Short mmCIF file of C-alpha atoms in Angstrom, two decimals:
data_model
loop_
_atom_site.label_atom_id
_atom_site.label_comp_id
_atom_site.label_asym_id
_atom_site.label_seq_id
_atom_site.Cartn_x
_atom_site.Cartn_y
_atom_site.Cartn_z
CA UNK A 54 29.96 -41.72 -4.74
CA UNK A 55 27.46 -42.63 -7.45
CA UNK A 56 25.72 -39.88 -9.26
CA UNK A 57 22.36 -40.86 -7.85
CA UNK A 58 23.52 -40.32 -4.24
CA UNK A 59 25.29 -37.27 -5.00
CA UNK A 60 22.17 -35.87 -6.81
CA UNK A 61 20.14 -37.00 -3.77
CA UNK A 62 22.38 -35.09 -1.47
CA UNK A 63 22.32 -32.07 -3.52
CA UNK A 64 18.49 -31.97 -3.73
CA UNK A 65 18.22 -32.65 0.01
CA UNK A 66 20.71 -29.63 0.85
CA UNK A 67 18.73 -27.27 -1.36
CA UNK A 68 15.43 -28.22 0.25
CA UNK A 69 17.07 -27.80 3.75
CA UNK A 70 18.33 -24.40 2.62
CA UNK A 71 14.83 -23.18 1.47
CA UNK A 72 13.39 -24.47 4.66
CA UNK A 73 15.79 -22.88 7.01
CA UNK A 74 16.14 -19.55 5.04
CA UNK A 75 12.55 -19.06 4.05
CA UNK A 76 12.87 -15.59 5.17
CA UNK A 77 16.21 -13.99 6.10
CA UNK A 78 18.43 -10.78 5.98
CA UNK A 79 20.57 -11.35 2.96
CA UNK A 80 22.22 -7.92 2.64
CA UNK A 81 22.73 -4.90 4.80
CA UNK A 82 24.90 -1.79 4.90
CA UNK A 83 25.32 1.58 6.64
CA UNK A 84 25.63 4.85 4.59
CA UNK A 85 27.18 7.83 6.05
CA UNK A 86 25.04 11.13 5.19
CA UNK A 87 27.48 13.22 3.06
CA UNK A 88 28.02 16.64 4.55
CA UNK A 89 24.47 17.14 5.63
CA UNK A 90 22.34 16.35 8.64
CA UNK A 91 20.32 13.28 7.99
CA UNK A 92 18.03 14.69 10.80
CA UNK A 93 17.35 17.85 8.93
CA UNK A 94 16.92 16.73 5.34
CA UNK A 95 15.71 13.29 6.29
CA UNK A 96 16.48 9.66 5.57
CA UNK A 97 16.00 8.20 2.02
CA UNK A 98 12.48 8.97 1.21
CA UNK A 99 11.18 5.68 -0.52
CA UNK A 100 12.12 2.46 -2.31
CA UNK A 101 10.96 1.24 -5.79
CA UNK A 102 11.90 -1.70 -7.93
CA UNK A 103 13.86 -1.02 -11.01
CA UNK A 104 13.59 -4.28 -12.84
CA UNK A 105 15.96 -7.33 -12.83
CA UNK A 106 18.30 -7.01 -9.74
CA UNK A 107 18.12 -3.17 -9.27
CA UNK A 108 16.28 -0.77 -7.14
CA UNK A 109 15.38 2.89 -6.90
CA UNK A 110 15.43 5.25 -4.14
CA UNK A 111 15.55 9.02 -3.40
CA UNK A 112 18.04 10.71 -1.30
CA UNK A 113 19.02 14.27 -0.56
CA UNK A 114 22.57 15.44 -1.49
CA UNK A 115 24.40 18.65 -1.15
CA UNK A 116 26.02 20.08 -4.18
CA UNK A 117 29.48 19.20 -5.26
CA UNK A 118 29.61 15.93 -3.62
CA UNK A 119 30.26 12.63 -5.33
CA UNK A 120 29.31 14.33 -8.83
CA UNK A 121 26.07 15.91 -7.67
CA UNK A 122 25.99 19.67 -9.09
CA UNK A 123 23.53 21.19 -6.74
CA UNK A 124 21.70 20.83 -3.56
CA UNK A 125 18.55 18.55 -4.37
CA UNK A 126 16.76 15.31 -3.86
CA UNK A 127 18.36 12.70 -6.40
CA UNK A 128 16.59 9.56 -8.00
CA UNK A 129 19.29 6.82 -7.54
CA UNK A 130 19.43 3.28 -9.10
CA UNK A 131 21.43 0.66 -7.16
CA UNK A 132 22.24 -3.04 -7.44
CA UNK A 133 20.62 -5.30 -5.10
CA UNK A 134 23.65 -7.74 -4.68
CA UNK A 135 26.04 -5.21 -3.31
CA UNK A 136 24.27 -1.97 -3.26
CA UNK A 137 26.39 -0.49 -5.87
CA UNK A 138 25.39 2.69 -7.35
CA UNK A 139 24.41 2.56 -11.40
CA UNK A 140 23.34 6.07 -11.97
CA UNK A 141 21.84 9.16 -10.20
CA UNK A 142 19.48 12.03 -11.37
CA UNK A 143 18.24 15.14 -9.77
CA UNK A 144 14.64 15.34 -9.51
CA UNK A 145 14.56 18.73 -11.14
CA UNK A 146 17.10 20.40 -13.48
CA UNK A 147 19.28 23.28 -12.40
CA UNK A 148 17.34 26.64 -12.97
CA UNK A 149 13.75 25.02 -12.36
CA UNK A 150 11.71 24.97 -9.20
CA UNK A 151 12.58 21.83 -7.07
CA UNK A 152 10.31 19.35 -5.82
CA UNK A 153 10.69 19.83 -1.97
CA UNK A 154 8.09 17.11 -1.06
CA UNK A 155 8.10 13.89 -2.74
CA UNK A 156 4.82 11.74 -2.16
CA UNK A 157 5.45 8.51 -4.47
CA UNK A 158 7.78 6.71 -6.56
CA UNK A 159 6.66 3.97 -8.87
CA UNK A 160 7.92 1.67 -11.51
CA UNK A 161 5.51 2.13 -14.68
CA UNK A 162 5.78 -0.36 -17.58
CA UNK A 163 8.31 1.94 -19.75
CA UNK A 164 9.20 4.55 -17.04
CA UNK A 165 9.80 5.48 -13.53
CA UNK A 166 7.72 8.15 -12.21
CA UNK A 167 8.32 10.54 -9.07
CA UNK A 168 5.30 12.35 -7.66
CA UNK A 169 5.67 15.36 -5.49
CA UNK A 170 4.48 18.83 -4.43
CA UNK A 171 5.55 22.22 -5.39
CA UNK A 172 4.49 25.25 -3.46
CA UNK A 173 3.68 28.55 -5.15
CA UNK A 174 2.98 30.19 -1.99
CA UNK A 175 2.12 29.12 1.80
CA UNK A 176 -1.41 28.42 0.71
CA UNK A 177 -1.08 26.90 -2.86
CA UNK A 178 0.21 23.60 -3.59
CA UNK A 179 0.62 22.02 -7.04
CA UNK A 180 1.06 18.42 -7.71
CA UNK A 181 3.58 17.43 -10.16
CA UNK A 182 5.50 14.37 -11.69
CA UNK A 183 8.92 13.76 -13.23
CA UNK A 184 9.11 10.85 -15.60
CA UNK A 185 12.64 9.03 -16.03
CA UNK A 186 13.48 6.18 -18.44
CA UNK A 187 15.54 3.11 -17.48
CA UNK A 188 18.55 4.91 -18.08
CA UNK A 189 17.51 7.84 -16.10
CA UNK A 190 16.79 10.14 -18.75
CA UNK A 191 13.93 12.65 -18.46
CA UNK A 192 13.13 14.36 -21.71
CA UNK A 193 10.92 17.22 -20.14
CA UNK A 194 12.93 20.07 -19.05
CA UNK A 195 10.49 20.99 -16.12
CA UNK A 196 8.24 18.89 -14.01
CA UNK A 197 4.75 18.08 -15.21
CA UNK A 198 1.73 19.43 -13.54
CA UNK A 199 -0.60 16.20 -12.97
CA UNK A 200 -3.52 17.76 -10.80
CA UNK A 201 -6.46 19.91 -12.08
CA UNK A 202 -9.13 21.15 -9.87
CA UNK A 203 -10.94 24.29 -8.74
CA UNK A 204 -9.95 25.64 -5.35
CA UNK A 205 -11.96 28.39 -3.40
CA UNK A 206 -10.02 30.91 -0.99
CA UNK A 207 -11.06 28.98 1.88
CA UNK A 208 -10.63 25.38 0.36
CA UNK A 209 -8.21 23.00 1.84
CA UNK A 210 -5.72 21.20 -0.21
CA UNK A 211 -7.05 18.12 -1.72
CA UNK A 212 -6.90 14.69 -0.13
CA UNK A 213 -5.25 12.93 -3.05
CA UNK A 214 -4.55 9.30 -3.78
CA UNK A 215 -2.61 7.67 -6.77
CA UNK A 216 -3.79 4.36 -8.29
CA UNK A 217 -1.86 2.27 -10.69
CA UNK A 218 -3.26 -0.18 -13.49
CA UNK A 219 -2.54 -3.80 -13.18
CA UNK A 220 0.31 -3.98 -15.78
CA UNK A 221 1.53 -0.42 -14.76
CA UNK A 222 0.47 0.91 -18.14
CA UNK A 223 -0.94 4.10 -16.67
CA UNK A 224 -1.76 5.70 -13.38
CA UNK A 225 -4.73 7.95 -11.97
CA UNK A 226 -4.43 11.01 -9.58
CA UNK A 227 -7.74 11.07 -7.63
CA UNK A 228 -8.48 13.88 -5.24
CA UNK A 229 -11.43 15.39 -3.21
CA UNK A 230 -11.66 18.96 -1.97
CA UNK A 231 -14.48 21.17 -1.21
CA UNK A 232 -17.16 18.25 -1.60
CA UNK A 233 -15.92 17.70 -5.23
CA UNK A 234 -13.93 14.87 -7.04
CA UNK A 235 -11.16 15.22 -9.32
CA UNK A 236 -9.14 12.76 -11.33
CA UNK A 237 -6.70 12.59 -14.10
CA UNK A 238 -4.94 9.53 -15.78
CA UNK A 239 -1.56 9.50 -17.24
CA UNK A 240 0.15 6.79 -19.41
CA UNK A 241 3.35 5.16 -19.08
CA UNK A 242 4.59 7.46 -21.72
CA UNK A 243 3.84 10.42 -19.67
CA UNK A 244 1.01 11.50 -21.74
CA UNK A 245 -2.36 12.95 -20.16
CA UNK A 246 -5.15 10.56 -20.96
CA UNK A 247 -7.93 12.31 -19.51
CA UNK A 248 -9.00 14.97 -16.88
CA UNK A 249 -12.30 14.84 -15.03
CA UNK A 250 -14.49 16.58 -12.50
CA UNK A 251 -16.41 13.48 -11.40
CA UNK A 252 -20.13 13.80 -10.97
CA UNK A 253 -21.28 11.27 -8.09
CA UNK A 254 -24.77 9.70 -8.56
CA UNK A 255 -27.27 10.79 -6.22
CA UNK A 256 -25.74 14.03 -5.24
CA UNK A 257 -24.06 14.28 -1.63
CA UNK A 258 -25.55 11.05 -0.33
CA UNK A 259 -22.56 9.10 -1.59
CA UNK A 260 -18.80 9.29 -1.19
CA UNK A 261 -15.82 7.55 -3.02
CA UNK A 262 -14.25 5.13 -0.60
CA UNK A 263 -11.94 3.21 -3.06
CA UNK A 264 -10.77 3.14 -6.85
CA UNK A 265 -9.08 1.33 -9.46
CA UNK A 266 -7.80 2.03 -12.93
CA UNK A 267 -7.26 -0.75 -15.84
CA UNK A 268 -4.52 -0.54 -18.52
CA UNK A 269 -6.69 1.36 -20.85
CA UNK A 270 -7.30 4.12 -18.36
CA UNK A 271 -10.89 3.13 -17.57
CA UNK A 272 -11.46 3.86 -13.77
CA UNK A 273 -13.88 2.29 -11.50
CA UNK A 274 -14.98 3.78 -8.18
CA UNK A 275 -16.73 2.24 -5.12
CA UNK A 276 -19.26 4.40 -3.46
CA UNK A 277 -20.88 4.12 -0.07
CA UNK A 278 -23.31 6.18 1.90
CA UNK A 279 -21.70 9.71 2.94
CA UNK A 280 -23.41 10.16 6.16
CA UNK A 281 -24.48 6.85 7.75
CA UNK A 282 -26.50 6.66 10.76
CA UNK A 283 -25.20 2.89 11.43
CA UNK A 284 -28.72 1.50 11.51
CA UNK A 285 -31.27 -0.29 9.37
CA UNK A 286 -31.98 3.14 7.84
CA UNK A 287 -28.76 2.78 5.98
CA UNK A 288 -29.89 -0.08 3.76
CA UNK A 289 -31.74 2.48 1.73
CA UNK A 290 -28.35 3.52 0.51
CA UNK A 291 -26.48 0.42 -1.14
CA UNK A 292 -22.99 0.69 -2.24
CA UNK A 293 -22.38 1.56 -5.90
CA UNK A 294 -19.72 0.41 -8.37
CA UNK A 295 -19.24 3.25 -10.94
CA UNK A 296 -17.17 2.69 -13.89
CA UNK A 297 -16.11 5.11 -16.57
CA UNK A 298 -15.29 4.35 -20.25
CA UNK A 299 -12.24 6.54 -20.94
CA UNK A 300 -12.85 6.47 -24.69
CA UNK A 301 -16.34 7.92 -24.48
CA UNK A 302 -16.40 9.44 -20.97
CA UNK A 303 -19.67 7.68 -20.18
CA UNK A 304 -20.23 6.44 -16.65
CA UNK A 305 -22.02 3.38 -15.73
CA UNK A 306 -23.33 2.89 -12.23
CA UNK A 307 -24.37 -0.58 -10.63
CA UNK A 308 -26.03 -0.74 -7.16
CA UNK A 309 -24.74 -3.70 -5.09
CA UNK A 310 -27.24 -5.70 -3.39
CA UNK A 311 -26.43 -6.83 -0.09
CA UNK A 312 -29.82 -7.80 1.21
CA UNK A 313 -31.15 -6.00 4.31
CA UNK A 314 -27.48 -5.03 5.51
CA UNK A 315 -25.45 -1.89 4.94
CA UNK A 316 -21.71 -1.41 4.11
CA UNK A 317 -19.26 -0.06 6.75
CA UNK A 318 -15.96 -0.56 4.94
CA UNK A 319 -14.87 -1.77 1.60
CA UNK A 320 -12.03 -2.05 -0.86
CA UNK A 321 -11.83 -3.28 -4.55
CA UNK A 322 -9.12 -4.69 -6.72
CA UNK A 323 -8.57 -5.62 -10.34
CA UNK A 324 -7.55 -9.17 -10.97
CA UNK A 325 -7.14 -8.42 -14.57
CA UNK A 326 -8.36 -5.51 -16.76
CA UNK A 327 -11.80 -7.24 -16.97
CA UNK A 328 -12.67 -8.85 -13.41
CA UNK A 329 -13.11 -6.72 -10.26
CA UNK A 330 -13.07 -8.04 -6.61
CA UNK A 331 -15.06 -6.21 -3.90
CA UNK A 332 -14.54 -7.23 -0.19
CA UNK A 333 -15.47 -5.31 2.83
CA UNK A 334 -17.46 -5.16 6.08
CA UNK A 335 -21.12 -5.04 6.33
CA UNK A 336 -23.58 -4.88 9.31
CA UNK A 337 -27.13 -5.89 10.13
CA UNK A 338 -27.00 -4.14 13.62
CA UNK A 339 -29.66 -1.73 14.75
CA UNK A 340 -29.02 0.64 17.74
CA UNK A 341 -32.09 -0.89 19.30
CA UNK A 342 -30.95 -4.38 18.91
CA UNK A 343 -29.79 -5.64 22.31
CA UNK A 344 -28.35 -9.20 21.16
CA UNK A 345 -24.89 -7.58 20.67
CA UNK A 346 -23.93 -9.64 17.52
CA UNK A 347 -20.42 -9.24 15.92
CA UNK A 348 -17.83 -7.15 17.30
CA UNK A 349 -17.82 -3.43 18.09
CA UNK A 350 -15.05 -1.80 16.18
CA UNK A 351 -13.86 1.50 17.47
CA UNK A 352 -14.32 1.09 21.16
CA UNK A 353 -10.67 1.12 21.97
CA UNK A 354 -10.33 4.74 20.69
CA UNK A 355 -13.09 5.74 23.29
CA UNK A 356 -15.95 5.67 20.67
CA UNK A 357 -19.37 3.77 20.72
CA UNK A 358 -18.04 1.49 18.06
CA UNK A 359 -19.67 0.41 14.84
CA UNK A 360 -20.78 -3.22 15.09
CA UNK A 361 -19.41 -5.45 12.47
CA UNK A 362 -21.59 -8.51 11.87
CA UNK A 363 -20.38 -9.88 8.51
CA UNK A 364 -17.83 -9.89 5.92
CA UNK A 365 -18.64 -9.66 2.16
CA UNK A 366 -17.03 -10.62 -1.23
CA UNK A 367 -18.33 -10.18 -4.63
CA UNK A 368 -16.84 -10.32 -8.22
CA UNK A 369 -17.91 -8.27 -11.33
CA UNK A 370 -16.84 -8.62 -15.21
CA UNK A 371 -16.48 -5.43 -17.32
CA UNK A 372 -17.46 -5.13 -21.03
CA UNK A 373 -17.67 -2.02 -23.22
CA UNK A 374 -19.88 0.27 -21.13
CA UNK A 375 -21.25 -2.71 -18.96
CA UNK A 376 -20.78 -3.67 -15.34
CA UNK A 377 -21.98 -7.22 -14.60
CA UNK A 378 -22.28 -8.82 -11.44
CA UNK A 379 -21.00 -12.52 -11.26
CA UNK A 380 -21.27 -13.94 -7.82
CA UNK A 381 -21.28 -12.78 -4.08
CA UNK A 382 -21.01 -14.25 -0.49
CA UNK A 383 -22.00 -13.20 3.00
CA UNK A 384 -20.13 -14.83 5.97
CA UNK A 385 -20.53 -14.39 9.59
CA UNK A 386 -17.76 -12.78 11.72
CA UNK A 387 -15.49 -15.93 12.34
CA UNK A 388 -15.23 -17.56 15.82
CA UNK A 389 -11.73 -16.54 16.49
CA UNK A 390 -12.56 -12.92 15.86
CA UNK A 391 -15.59 -12.90 18.06
CA UNK A 392 -13.68 -14.88 20.76
CA UNK A 393 -11.02 -11.98 20.67
CA UNK A 394 -12.95 -8.94 19.97
CA UNK A 395 -16.67 -9.68 20.80
CA UNK A 396 -16.46 -8.34 24.30
CA UNK A 397 -13.44 -5.97 24.36
CA UNK A 398 -13.95 -4.67 20.83
CA UNK A 399 -11.40 -3.92 18.16
CA UNK A 400 -10.14 -0.78 16.59
CA UNK A 401 -9.32 -1.57 12.85
CA UNK A 402 -8.90 1.87 10.94
CA UNK A 403 -6.87 1.00 7.79
CA UNK A 404 -7.71 -1.77 5.29
CA UNK A 405 -6.22 -2.94 1.92
CA UNK A 406 -7.01 -5.83 -0.46
CA UNK A 407 -4.46 -8.03 -2.00
CA UNK A 408 -5.00 -10.54 -4.60
CA UNK A 409 -2.95 -14.05 -5.16
CA UNK A 410 -3.94 -14.87 -8.79
CA UNK A 411 -4.68 -18.27 -9.72
CA UNK A 412 -2.45 -20.21 -12.16
CA UNK A 413 -3.24 -22.16 -15.41
CA UNK A 414 -3.09 -25.41 -13.80
CA UNK A 415 -6.31 -24.71 -11.68
CA UNK A 416 -5.16 -23.00 -8.59
CA UNK A 417 -7.96 -20.75 -7.66
CA UNK A 418 -7.20 -17.02 -6.93
CA UNK A 419 -7.28 -15.62 -3.44
CA UNK A 420 -8.36 -12.40 -1.99
CA UNK A 421 -7.01 -11.28 1.09
CA UNK A 422 -8.40 -8.23 3.02
CA UNK A 423 -6.04 -6.86 5.63
CA UNK A 424 -6.89 -4.63 8.60
CA UNK A 425 -4.61 -2.84 11.13
CA UNK A 426 -5.51 -1.42 14.50
CA UNK A 427 -4.44 2.01 15.40
CA UNK A 428 -5.36 4.14 17.96
CA UNK A 429 -4.26 6.66 20.91
CA UNK A 430 -4.71 6.06 24.59
CA UNK A 431 -3.48 8.85 26.81
CA UNK A 432 -0.12 9.79 25.58
CA UNK A 433 0.66 6.50 23.68
CA UNK A 434 0.15 5.47 20.06
CA UNK A 435 -0.79 1.66 19.49
CA UNK A 436 -0.39 -0.19 16.39
CA UNK A 437 -1.97 -3.44 17.42
CA UNK A 438 -3.32 -6.44 15.57
CA UNK A 439 -3.40 -7.15 12.03
CA UNK A 440 -6.56 -9.02 11.03
CA UNK A 441 -6.82 -10.87 7.64
CA UNK A 442 -9.79 -12.49 5.90
CA UNK A 443 -9.29 -14.62 3.05
CA UNK A 444 -11.94 -15.35 0.15
CA UNK A 445 -11.67 -17.72 -2.65
CA UNK A 446 -12.27 -15.71 -5.78
CA UNK A 447 -14.12 -18.58 -7.66
CA UNK A 448 -16.92 -18.87 -5.00
CA UNK A 449 -16.49 -15.62 -2.96
CA UNK A 450 -16.49 -17.74 0.16
CA UNK A 451 -14.50 -17.13 3.19
CA UNK A 452 -11.49 -19.31 3.27
CA UNK A 453 -9.69 -18.07 6.46
CA UNK A 454 -9.54 -15.57 9.19
CA UNK A 455 -6.17 -15.06 10.83
CA UNK A 456 -4.77 -12.65 13.40
CA UNK A 457 -1.42 -11.24 13.99
CA UNK A 458 -0.73 -9.81 17.48
CA UNK A 459 1.75 -7.00 16.87
CA UNK A 460 1.14 -5.17 20.16
CA UNK A 461 3.37 -2.08 19.04
CA UNK A 462 3.07 0.98 21.10
CA UNK A 463 5.08 4.26 21.03
CA UNK A 464 5.05 7.78 22.85
CA UNK A 465 6.43 9.49 19.76
CA UNK A 466 5.27 9.78 16.17
CA UNK A 467 4.97 6.03 15.43
CA UNK A 468 7.21 6.16 12.36
CA UNK A 469 9.01 3.03 13.26
CA UNK A 470 5.89 1.06 13.56
CA UNK A 471 3.13 -0.58 11.47
CA UNK A 472 4.51 -3.03 9.00
CA UNK A 473 5.84 -3.48 5.57
CA UNK A 474 4.05 -5.84 3.49
CA UNK A 475 5.68 -8.45 0.71
CA UNK A 476 3.70 -10.78 -1.35
CA UNK A 477 5.38 -13.86 -3.01
CA UNK A 478 3.64 -16.93 -4.29
CA UNK A 479 0.66 -17.86 -2.11
CA UNK A 480 2.06 -15.73 0.78
CA UNK A 481 1.95 -12.50 2.50
CA UNK A 482 4.79 -11.43 4.43
CA UNK A 483 4.37 -8.77 7.35
CA UNK A 484 7.74 -7.49 8.38
CA UNK A 485 7.78 -5.19 11.46
CA UNK A 486 9.74 -4.29 14.59
CA UNK A 487 8.03 -5.81 17.79
CA UNK A 488 9.07 -2.87 20.12
CA UNK A 489 11.58 -0.21 20.70
CA UNK A 490 13.34 -1.28 23.75
CA UNK A 491 16.43 -3.63 23.90
CA UNK A 492 14.10 -6.70 23.66
CA UNK A 493 12.71 -5.52 20.37
CA UNK A 494 13.10 -8.03 17.42
CA UNK A 495 12.85 -7.42 13.56
CA UNK A 496 10.06 -10.07 12.91
CA UNK A 497 8.28 -11.49 9.79
CA UNK A 498 4.97 -13.07 10.29
CA UNK A 499 3.94 -14.99 7.00
CA UNK A 500 0.40 -15.75 6.07
CA UNK A 501 -0.03 -18.82 3.90
CA UNK A 502 -2.84 -17.74 1.56
CA UNK A 503 -3.62 -21.51 1.09
CA UNK A 504 -4.33 -22.39 4.80
CA UNK A 505 -4.55 -19.17 6.70
CA UNK A 506 -1.79 -20.57 8.76
CA UNK A 507 0.86 -17.86 10.18
CA UNK A 508 4.42 -18.76 10.89
CA UNK A 509 6.89 -16.35 12.69
CA UNK A 510 10.68 -15.75 11.85
CA UNK A 511 13.04 -13.57 14.02
CA UNK A 512 15.01 -11.84 11.22
CA UNK A 513 17.06 -10.10 13.79
CA UNK A 514 17.50 -8.87 17.52
CA UNK A 515 17.34 -5.27 18.09
CA UNK A 516 19.15 -4.89 21.21
CA UNK A 517 21.77 -2.56 19.82
CA UNK A 518 19.28 -0.39 18.04
CA UNK A 519 20.56 -1.20 14.55
CA UNK A 520 17.42 -2.43 13.06
CA UNK A 521 14.94 0.57 13.27
CA UNK A 522 13.35 0.98 9.94
CA UNK A 523 10.45 3.25 8.37
CA UNK A 524 7.83 0.78 7.21
CA UNK A 525 6.10 3.60 5.07
CA UNK A 526 9.40 3.99 3.07
CA UNK A 527 10.19 0.37 2.68
CA UNK A 528 8.88 -2.04 -0.24
CA UNK A 529 9.21 -5.12 -2.20
CA UNK A 530 11.63 -4.58 -5.09
CA UNK A 531 11.27 -7.85 -7.11
CA UNK A 532 9.17 -11.21 -6.91
CA UNK A 533 11.19 -12.38 -3.62
CA UNK A 534 13.07 -9.39 -2.19
CA UNK A 535 12.28 -6.39 0.18
CA UNK A 536 14.49 -3.49 1.07
CA UNK A 537 14.00 -1.56 4.31
CA UNK A 538 14.91 1.77 4.75
CA UNK A 539 16.52 1.99 8.17
CA UNK A 540 18.31 4.59 10.50
CA UNK A 541 21.52 2.69 11.07
CA UNK A 542 22.56 3.91 14.41
CA UNK A 543 19.96 6.36 15.24
CA UNK A 544 22.50 8.32 17.45
CA UNK A 545 24.61 8.87 14.41
CA UNK A 546 24.36 10.62 11.10
CA UNK A 547 23.91 7.59 8.81
CA UNK A 548 21.22 5.39 7.38
CA UNK A 549 20.95 1.52 6.55
CA UNK A 550 19.50 -0.31 3.76
CA UNK A 551 18.41 -4.11 4.52
CA UNK A 552 17.60 -6.55 2.10
CA UNK A 553 15.03 -9.43 3.23
CA UNK A 554 14.97 -12.40 0.98
CA UNK A 555 11.75 -14.67 0.74
CA UNK A 556 11.73 -18.10 -0.53
CA UNK A 557 8.71 -20.27 -0.97
#
């Protein structure tokens, strides 16, 4: 066989392999819970990348088992290829208060951070963090308190969120309680960069609906009207971009001009540390308008519904204390959305904005706004369609509008439903379980960010109940691999890790 023919065959087989195995389960393993009830202490809490071919996850262990010295939750580093354990570390040292509730796990630029809650008493919660280096060492003897806010006797615990910078140089704790906003930024070196009680422009007429933070700990907030009437009156309160200079503490606010429309939903995302993308839903509908344009969102939950009439995208440049508008675009609700939801309505309640960055060869960046329908009817909870709207960042114009019909429903907590998102080059992968019955399947719906086309791949059949997994605990762990935290056999005291491989 000539070298040329041999080379051609190898190239063909490699291409065929990538085509056949664009999405596949490449590894799975069941782990027995060690001398504790997985139903009492819980399945592994969450997954995070650990660089190279490794990943992190948090699991409860009783003391005196496999080298563990005490009952505690442990951060563990495993190898992706064979699920081999590299090291384990308790979330708190012996003799110090434990972290009974973990809310996030993230790989920063130089460290891993575990964020959780400690309880001083039944009514008081403290948000804390523990920083670990790549070898699992944590120099601080105790956890680090990262929240700072005033709390009245009757005030509820804060509604908190965490935002990470584009290159994971820092993160921001952000919370609202008692009508006030609080935020704190922490560096990858576990240093507190700043603490703030945020003063929102125009008093209580606005609220923060999304935020980002850059690598230098400068935060930016998206504000919209706090108590809208969902009518033309709301155009008097346009959305606002508010940015803080971390070095000077100075705030800069810029009103967003969306003509004679008003914003219903919005998300922001940094492409880099100087360019911001905003995408959302706006409306020109008035209760007196009988034309019924757009789609009524919310009717499946028994509400009157907010009428979506347009999608919006805009970009901004930052420099010093300035926020500079670059361009925007307003697009009508696409035909495939109005065909499906124009009469019966929709119930999109969650949204997220993802960015596919362009390359130096001239490939344009794409922003994709992702919605999910979630609602209750009678005694059932539904996780229905995923709606995606793509925008070309260079022009802000609408590029595609695609719908994934999941049709999930449950009578319990819904913990096995929704989806886990994986992003690879020019693609978004939605991994989910179609249903709980014997005919359920573990599916991957892949959205092509260039064309908006969706392709479906069955990863596994769930007729033996071996592929239940928790979407909220599962994540991407590197550029092309996702790990799902599953239940193993739900009737037994074990759990399962499943690696899904993506290939472009």
